[in-house]
Amino acid sequence: MSPAAVPRRRVLGLLGLGVAVVGGCSVAGPGTARFDPRRGEVLREPPELTSTGGRLAVDLVAGPGASVAGRPAAAWGYGGTVPGPTLRVRPGDELAVRLHNRLDRPTNLHTHGLRVSPEGNGDNPFVLVPPGAAGDYRIPVPADHPTGTFWYHPHAHGHVAEQVFAGLAGALVVADGPTPGVAADRVLVVGDTTLDAGGRPVTLGPPPMGAGRRGELLLLDGQLQPEVGAVVGEVQRWRFVNATASRTLTLALADHLLHRVAVDGITLPGPEPVTAVRLLPGARSDVLVRPDRAGRWSLTARTAADGGMGMGGAGPVDEVLATVVVGGPGGATAPFPVLAAAAPSPAGAVTVRRRLVLTGGMGGMGGMGGVGQGGMGQGGMTFGIDGRPFDPERVDQRVAAGAVEEWTVENATPMSHPFHLHTWPMELVADSAGTAPTGVAQDVVEVPAGGWARLLIAFVGVTGRSVYHCHVLDHEDAGMMGTVAVG
Ligand code: C2O
Ligand code: CU
Ligand code: CU
C-alpha cells in the first residue's frame, strides 16, 4: 500500500491509537533495573546503502529488536540496527523506500533537510503507515540538490519523540562520491535512549515536558563511548547528526580544534576552526579533524540545561561521547581538502513579512504567553504556535511559489525552542541573543527564550504543503507545529 493511499480521515483516526498500546515498551519506575551496556568498543559505523544507476531502492523495516551499546536489546531500529543504515545518494537520484511498520503504532518516514517534494508519496509528513502495513515512498532528489549530511526519522505526530528516542533514526548522505583527501569519512549519529534491564525502551510517563526527554545512555552510532581510531597528521571528516529527541549538544575534542566545513548539509566557503560545535536537536555539522599528536583524546558532549529554562534542575553536564585513539608517528601533515562550497541561497527582494509566535506554558499556572492555548502536553504544559495546537487539516501559512519571505519567529515561552522548517531552508538574519549568523541556510534555528529569531526563507525548488515545528520532539508531539502550503 502506498502511504499516500491512506485516506486522510483514516489517517487522523489512526493518530490516537498508539496511546493505549504500550506493548514493546516498559514504564520507568524508581529502582527499576537498568540495561547493562558495554562501553569502549571500537566504533562501528552504521551499514551503508549506496545508490547505483541513479536509484537507491531499500526496504526499511521499523521494529523492535535492535542491539544497543554492544548488547542484544529490544530497541526500535530500521533493519535491526540503531542507528538505521546510512542511505547514500547522488543529486538527481531517486530514493525509493518501502517502509515496513512492525511496531504496534503508526509510523512514517521523513527525510530531514532534503529539499524534495512533500507531496503524495514523497517526503510527506501527513501520511502514516499503520501498524503491520508497508508504505512506498518515492523521493526524487533534485539534480541541483546540495551535497551534504541529512537524516531520516519517523514523523507520526504524537509518536515522534518516543520513536526517535527508542532508536528510529538514520543518516542520509547526498554526495557526488567519496570526500577527496580524507583518511576517513565518518557518519557519527548522536542519539540518546533509556532501556530497561531487558533492553526495551523505557516509556517516560509523563514525559518531562520542560526540556523534553533525556536518555540515560548518550550514544554515538548506537554505542556507548566507542573508540575512534586515527593517525597523527591525517585528516578525517566527521558528519555529526544530532538525533537525540531534545538535547542541544556542544561537542568538543580535547586539545584539538574542530574545523567546521558544513552546517545542516550546506558546505561552508572554507573550514572554520572552532573549539566546539553546538548542535541543536535535528541539526548537523560536518567537521574536519587532524590529530597533531598520539594519545587518547575525549570527544565530549555538553547538554544544555533545561532548554534554557533555568528551572533549577541539573546544570550542563559534560559526557564522554567517544575516545579518539591517535596512533603515531604518522606521515606528513595532510592538507585540508578543498570542498566545493554550496551555491549561495537564492537572493531576491523580500515580498512578505510574517510573524509567528511560539506559545505555551504551565497549564493552569497563568502568567506565561499563550497559557491555556495550544496542545496540552502530558506534563501539564501546553505547546502551540500562535496560540493553537497543530491541526493537520488546517493551512497556517500560504506562500506563493518562488517567494522570498522574512519570518520573525517570536518565543512567548520561558524556554528556548529549536525551530525547524521542512523542505525550504532558512537563513538566520539576526536573533534577540545576538547570535552570529552562519551565513548559510540552516534547517534548525534556535529561538531564544522570551526572544525572537529573524529568518530569510526562499520558497524555491519545490511546492506543496509541509510543516514547521519545534525539534524538541516532545514539544512537537504536544502541538508546537504548524503547516505551510507553497504553491
Ligand atoms: Cu527532523 Cu519535522 O523533523
Ligand atoms: Cu524535518
Ligand atoms: Cu520546543
PDB file of N, CA, C and O in Angstrom, residues 97-142:
ATOM      1  N   VAL A  97      11.872   4.014  -0.990  1.00  0.00           N
ATOM      2  CA  VAL A  97      11.889   3.288   0.276  1.00  0.00           C
ATOM      3  C   VAL A  97      10.567   2.574   0.469  1.00  0.00           C
ATOM      4  O   VAL A  97       9.500   3.193   0.360  1.00  0.00           O
ATOM      5  N   ARG A  98      10.629   1.276   0.717  1.00  0.00           N
ATOM      6  CA  ARG A  98       9.439   0.587   1.223  1.00  0.00           C
ATOM      7  C   ARG A  98       9.594   0.477   2.729  1.00  0.00           C
ATOM      8  O   ARG A  98      10.496  -0.207   3.220  1.00  0.00           O
ATOM      9  N   LEU A  99       8.729   1.198   3.425  1.00  0.00           N
ATOM     10  CA  LEU A  99       8.796   1.232   4.889  1.00  0.00           C
ATOM     11  C   LEU A  99       7.819   0.203   5.442  1.00  0.00           C
ATOM     12  O   LEU A  99       6.612   0.286   5.199  1.00  0.00           O
ATOM     13  N   HIS A 100       8.349  -0.774   6.163  1.00  0.00           N
ATOM     14  CA  HIS A 100       7.518  -1.812   6.784  1.00  0.00           C
ATOM     15  C   HIS A 100       7.346  -1.453   8.252  1.00  0.00           C
ATOM     16  O   HIS A 100       8.333  -1.317   8.965  1.00  0.00           O
ATOM     17  N   ASN A 101       6.112  -1.345   8.683  1.00  0.00           N
ATOM     18  CA  ASN A 101       5.863  -0.976  10.073  1.00  0.00           C
ATOM     19  C   ASN A 101       5.609  -2.207  10.925  1.00  0.00           C
ATOM     20  O   ASN A 101       4.527  -2.768  10.929  1.00  0.00           O
ATOM     21  N   ARG A 102       6.615  -2.629  11.667  1.00  0.00           N
ATOM     22  CA  ARG A 102       6.463  -3.772  12.589  1.00  0.00           C
ATOM     23  C   ARG A 102       6.277  -3.298  14.016  1.00  0.00           C
ATOM     24  O   ARG A 102       6.493  -4.059  14.953  1.00  0.00           O
ATOM     25  N   LEU A 103       5.912  -2.035  14.175  1.00  0.00           N
ATOM     26  CA  LEU A 103       5.598  -1.520  15.508  1.00  0.00           C
ATOM     27  C   LEU A 103       4.105  -1.718  15.751  1.00  0.00           C
ATOM     28  O   LEU A 103       3.351  -2.028  14.827  1.00  0.00           O
ATOM     29  N   ASP A 104       3.681  -1.483  17.000  1.00  0.00           N
ATOM     30  CA  ASP A 104       2.250  -1.612  17.315  1.00  0.00           C
ATOM     31  C   ASP A 104       1.557  -0.258  17.272  1.00  0.00           C
ATOM     32  O   ASP A 104       0.541  -0.060  17.898  1.00  0.00           O
ATOM     33  N   ARG A 105       2.132   0.681  16.577  1.00  0.00           N
ATOM     34  CA  ARG A 105       1.555   2.022  16.449  1.00  0.00           C
ATOM     35  C   ARG A 105       1.979   2.587  15.103  1.00  0.00           C
ATOM     36  O   ARG A 105       2.927   2.086  14.502  1.00  0.00           O
ATOM     37  N   PRO A 106       1.292   3.639  14.635  1.00  0.00           N
ATOM     38  CA  PRO A 106       1.642   4.166  13.314  1.00  0.00           C
ATOM     39  C   PRO A 106       3.029   4.777  13.282  1.00  0.00           C
ATOM     40  O   PRO A 106       3.542   5.254  14.297  1.00  0.00           O
ATOM     41  N   THR A 107       3.637   4.741  12.106  1.00  0.00           N
ATOM     42  CA  THR A 107       4.889   5.446  11.889  1.00  0.00           C
ATOM     43  C   THR A 107       4.863   5.989  10.474  1.00  0.00           C
ATOM     44  O   THR A 107       3.882   5.811   9.742  1.00  0.00           O
ATOM     45  N   ASN A 108       5.904   6.683  10.094  1.00  0.00           N
ATOM     46  CA  ASN A 108       6.088   7.124   8.709  1.00  0.00           C
ATOM     47  C   ASN A 108       7.537   7.552   8.556  1.00  0.00           C
ATOM     48  O   ASN A 108       8.354   7.297   9.452  1.00  0.00           O
ATOM     49  N   LEU A 109       7.866   8.179   7.428  1.00  0.00           N
ATOM     50  CA  LEU A 109       9.267   8.491   7.146  1.00  0.00           C
ATOM     51  C   LEU A 109       9.402   9.947   6.737  1.00  0.00           C
ATOM     52  O   LEU A 109       8.658  10.437   5.885  1.00  0.00           O
ATOM     53  N   HIS A 110      10.361  10.615   7.339  1.00  0.00           N
ATOM     54  CA  HIS A 110      10.687  11.991   6.950  1.00  0.00           C
ATOM     55  C   HIS A 110      12.165  12.070   6.605  1.00  0.00           C
ATOM     56  O   HIS A 110      12.999  11.529   7.332  1.00  0.00           O
ATOM     57  N   THR A 111      12.475  12.740   5.500  1.00  0.00           N
ATOM     58  CA  THR A 111      13.869  12.936   5.108  1.00  0.00           C
ATOM     59  C   THR A 111      14.264  14.359   5.509  1.00  0.00           C
ATOM     60  O   THR A 111      14.089  15.307   4.747  1.00  0.00           O
ATOM     61  N   HIS A 112      14.765  14.486   6.727  1.00  0.00           N
ATOM     62  CA  HIS A 112      15.015  15.790   7.347  1.00  0.00           C
ATOM     63  C   HIS A 112      16.102  16.549   6.591  1.00  0.00           C
ATOM     64  O   HIS A 112      17.228  16.082   6.475  1.00  0.00           O
ATOM     65  N   GLY A 113      15.728  17.731   6.109  1.00  0.00           N
ATOM     66  CA  GLY A 113      16.687  18.615   5.445  1.00  0.00           C
ATOM     67  C   GLY A 113      16.698  18.514   3.932  1.00  0.00           C
ATOM     68  O   GLY A 113      17.205  19.410   3.270  1.00  0.00           O
ATOM     69  N   LEU A 114      16.174  17.412   3.390  1.00  0.00           N
ATOM     70  CA  LEU A 114      16.183  17.288   1.935  1.00  0.00           C
ATOM     71  C   LEU A 114      15.199  18.280   1.319  1.00  0.00           C
ATOM     72  O   LEU A 114      14.088  18.464   1.806  1.00  0.00           O
ATOM     73  N   ARG A 115      15.615  18.884   0.214  1.00  0.00           N
ATOM     74  CA  ARG A 115      14.774  19.854  -0.500  1.00  0.00           C
ATOM     75  C   ARG A 115      14.007  19.108  -1.572  1.00  0.00           C
ATOM     76  O   ARG A 115      14.276  19.237  -2.777  1.00  0.00           O
ATOM     77  N   VAL A 116      13.080  18.285  -1.100  1.00  0.00           N
ATOM     78  CA  VAL A 116      12.348  17.395  -2.003  1.00  0.00           C
ATOM     79  C   VAL A 116      10.851  17.603  -1.809  1.00  0.00           C
ATOM     80  O   VAL A 116      10.409  18.198  -0.824  1.00  0.00           O
ATOM     81  N   SER A 117      10.072  17.091  -2.737  1.00  0.00           N
ATOM     82  CA  SER A 117       8.630  17.322  -2.684  1.00  0.00           C
ATOM     83  C   SER A 117       8.006  16.709  -1.437  1.00  0.00           C
ATOM     84  O   SER A 117       8.257  15.557  -1.099  1.00  0.00           O
ATOM     85  N   PRO A 118       7.158  17.502  -0.764  1.00  0.00           N
ATOM     86  CA  PRO A 118       6.439  16.968   0.396  1.00  0.00           C
ATOM     87  C   PRO A 118       5.083  16.369   0.016  1.00  0.00           C
ATOM     88  O   PRO A 118       4.298  16.033   0.906  1.00  0.00           O
ATOM     89  N   GLU A 119       4.827  16.249  -1.253  1.00  0.00           N
ATOM     90  CA  GLU A 119       3.503  15.826  -1.711  1.00  0.00           C
ATOM     91  C   GLU A 119       3.434  14.314  -1.918  1.00  0.00           C
ATOM     92  O   GLU A 119       4.465  13.647  -2.031  1.00  0.00           O
ATOM     93  N   GLY A 120       2.201  13.800  -2.046  1.00  0.00           N
ATOM     94  CA  GLY A 120       1.968  12.403  -2.443  1.00  0.00           C
ATOM     95  C   GLY A 120       2.782  11.436  -1.611  1.00  0.00           C
ATOM     96  O   GLY A 120       2.761  11.491  -0.381  1.00  0.00           O
ATOM     97  N   ASN A 121       3.498  10.536  -2.274  1.00  0.00           N
ATOM     98  CA  ASN A 121       4.332   9.614  -1.505  1.00  0.00           C
ATOM     99  C   ASN A 121       5.796  10.057  -1.498  1.00  0.00           C
ATOM    100  O   ASN A 121       6.713   9.260  -1.477  1.00  0.00           O
ATOM    101  N   GLY A 122       5.974  11.379  -1.498  1.00  0.00           N
ATOM    102  CA  GLY A 122       7.293  11.960  -1.268  1.00  0.00           C
ATOM    103  C   GLY A 122       7.536  12.131   0.223  1.00  0.00           C
ATOM    104  O   GLY A 122       7.038  11.334   1.043  1.00  0.00           O
ATOM    105  N   ASP A 123       8.231  13.195   0.585  1.00  0.00           N
ATOM    106  CA  ASP A 123       8.583  13.454   1.992  1.00  0.00           C
ATOM    107  C   ASP A 123       7.380  14.084   2.692  1.00  0.00           C
ATOM    108  O   ASP A 123       7.405  15.232   3.080  1.00  0.00           O
ATOM    109  N   ASN A 124       6.335  13.295   2.824  1.00  0.00           N
ATOM    110  CA  ASN A 124       5.022  13.800   3.230  1.00  0.00           C
ATOM    111  C   ASN A 124       4.741  13.476   4.696  1.00  0.00           C
ATOM    112  O   ASN A 124       4.510  12.317   5.052  1.00  0.00           O
ATOM    113  N   PRO A 125       4.751  14.502   5.563  1.00  0.00           N
ATOM    114  CA  PRO A 125       4.573  14.225   6.990  1.00  0.00           C
ATOM    115  C   PRO A 125       3.125  13.938   7.374  1.00  0.00           C
ATOM    116  O   PRO A 125       2.857  13.576   8.522  1.00  0.00           O
ATOM    117  N   PHE A 126       2.189  14.098   6.422  1.00  0.00           N
ATOM    118  CA  PHE A 126       0.772  13.941   6.760  1.00  0.00           C
ATOM    119  C   PHE A 126       0.258  12.517   6.562  1.00  0.00           C
ATOM    120  O   PHE A 126      -0.870  12.219   6.912  1.00  0.00           O
ATOM    121  N   VAL A 127       1.036  11.659   5.947  1.00  0.00           N
ATOM    122  CA  VAL A 127       0.562  10.292   5.733  1.00  0.00           C
ATOM    123  C   VAL A 127       1.221   9.352   6.745  1.00  0.00           C
ATOM    124  O   VAL A 127       2.317   9.615   7.234  1.00  0.00           O
ATOM    125  N   LEU A 128       0.526   8.290   7.057  1.00  0.00           N
ATOM    126  CA  LEU A 128       1.006   7.350   8.054  1.00  0.00           C
ATOM    127  C   LEU A 128       1.020   5.944   7.480  1.00  0.00           C
ATOM    128  O   LEU A 128       0.227   5.606   6.603  1.00  0.00           O
ATOM    129  N   VAL A 129       1.913   5.129   7.992  1.00  0.00           N
ATOM    130  CA  VAL A 129       1.893   3.701   7.690  1.00  0.00           C
ATOM    131  C   VAL A 129       1.376   3.009   8.948  1.00  0.00           C
ATOM    132  O   VAL A 129       2.026   3.047   9.997  1.00  0.00           O
ATOM    133  N   PRO A 130       0.180   2.405   8.871  1.00  0.00           N
ATOM    134  CA  PRO A 130      -0.401   1.788  10.071  1.00  0.00           C
ATOM    135  C   PRO A 130       0.426   0.589  10.536  1.00  0.00           C
ATOM    136  O   PRO A 130       1.211   0.031   9.768  1.00  0.00           O
ATOM    137  N   PRO A 131       0.227   0.179  11.793  1.00  0.00           N
ATOM    138  CA  PRO A 131       0.946  -0.998  12.299  1.00  0.00           C
ATOM    139  C   PRO A 131       0.708  -2.207  11.399  1.00  0.00           C
ATOM    140  O   PRO A 131      -0.406  -2.428  10.940  1.00  0.00           O
ATOM    141  N   GLY A 132       1.750  -2.943  11.109  1.00  0.00           N
ATOM    142  CA  GLY A 132       1.635  -4.146  10.295  1.00  0.00           C
ATOM    143  C   GLY A 132       1.632  -3.890   8.807  1.00  0.00           C
ATOM    144  O   GLY A 132       1.732  -4.833   8.014  1.00  0.00           O
ATOM    145  N   ALA A 133       1.500  -2.645   8.389  1.00  0.00           N
ATOM    146  CA  ALA A 133       1.424  -2.325   6.961  1.00  0.00           C
ATOM    147  C   ALA A 133       2.795  -1.916   6.429  1.00  0.00           C
ATOM    148  O   ALA A 133       3.767  -1.814   7.179  1.00  0.00           O
ATOM    149  N   ALA A 134       2.840  -1.716   5.116  1.00  0.00           N
ATOM    150  CA  ALA A 134       4.046  -1.186   4.486  1.00  0.00           C
ATOM    151  C   ALA A 134       3.629  -0.026   3.606  1.00  0.00           C
ATOM    152  O   ALA A 134       2.490   0.025   3.136  1.00  0.00           O
ATOM    153  N   GLY A 135       4.526   0.895   3.394  1.00  0.00           N
ATOM    154  CA  GLY A 135       4.238   2.051   2.544  1.00  0.00           C
ATOM    155  C   GLY A 135       5.419   2.316   1.621  1.00  0.00           C
ATOM    156  O   GLY A 135       6.568   2.111   2.016  1.00  0.00           O
ATOM    157  N   ASP A 136       5.113   2.721   0.392  1.00  0.00           N
ATOM    158  CA  ASP A 136       6.169   3.002  -0.590  1.00  0.00           C
ATOM    159  C   ASP A 136       6.397   4.494  -0.733  1.00  0.00           C
ATOM    160  O   ASP A 136       5.465   5.227  -1.076  1.00  0.00           O
ATOM    161  N   TYR A 137       7.595   4.911  -0.506  1.00  0.00           N
ATOM    162  CA  TYR A 137       7.987   6.305  -0.716  1.00  0.00           C
ATOM    163  C   TYR A 137       8.822   6.416  -1.993  1.00  0.00           C
ATOM    164  O   TYR A 137       9.650   5.550  -2.269  1.00  0.00           O
ATOM    165  N   ARG A 138       8.561   7.466  -2.755  1.00  0.00           N
ATOM    166  CA  ARG A 138       9.369   7.784  -3.939  1.00  0.00           C
ATOM    167  C   ARG A 138       9.861   9.207  -3.772  1.00  0.00           C
ATOM    168  O   ARG A 138       9.058  10.132  -3.772  1.00  0.00           O
ATOM    169  N   ILE A 139      11.142   9.351  -3.608  1.00  0.00           N
ATOM    170  CA  ILE A 139      11.697  10.666  -3.300  1.00  0.00           C
ATOM    171  C   ILE A 139      12.760  11.022  -4.337  1.00  0.00           C
ATOM    172  O   ILE A 139      13.917  10.605  -4.219  1.00  0.00           O
ATOM    173  N   PRO A 140      12.352  11.764  -5.384  1.00  0.00           N
ATOM    174  CA  PRO A 140      13.358  12.206  -6.355  1.00  0.00           C
ATOM    175  C   PRO A 140      14.174  13.356  -5.765  1.00  0.00           C
ATOM    176  O   PRO A 140      13.619  14.342  -5.302  1.00  0.00           O
ATOM    177  N   VAL A 141      15.491  13.173  -5.763  1.00  0.00           N
ATOM    178  CA  VAL A 141      16.391  14.209  -5.243  1.00  0.00           C
ATOM    179  C   VAL A 141      16.778  15.094  -6.429  1.00  0.00           C
ATOM    180  O   VAL A 141      17.314  14.596  -7.414  1.00  0.00           O
ATOM    181  N   PRO A 142      16.486  16.404  -6.343  1.00  0.00           N
ATOM    182  CA  PRO A 142      16.787  17.271  -7.490  1.00  0.00           C
ATOM    183  C   PRO A 142      18.259  17.212  -7.896  1.00  0.00           C
ATOM    184  O   PRO A 142      19.139  17.006  -7.051  1.00  0.00           O
TER     185      PRO A 142
END
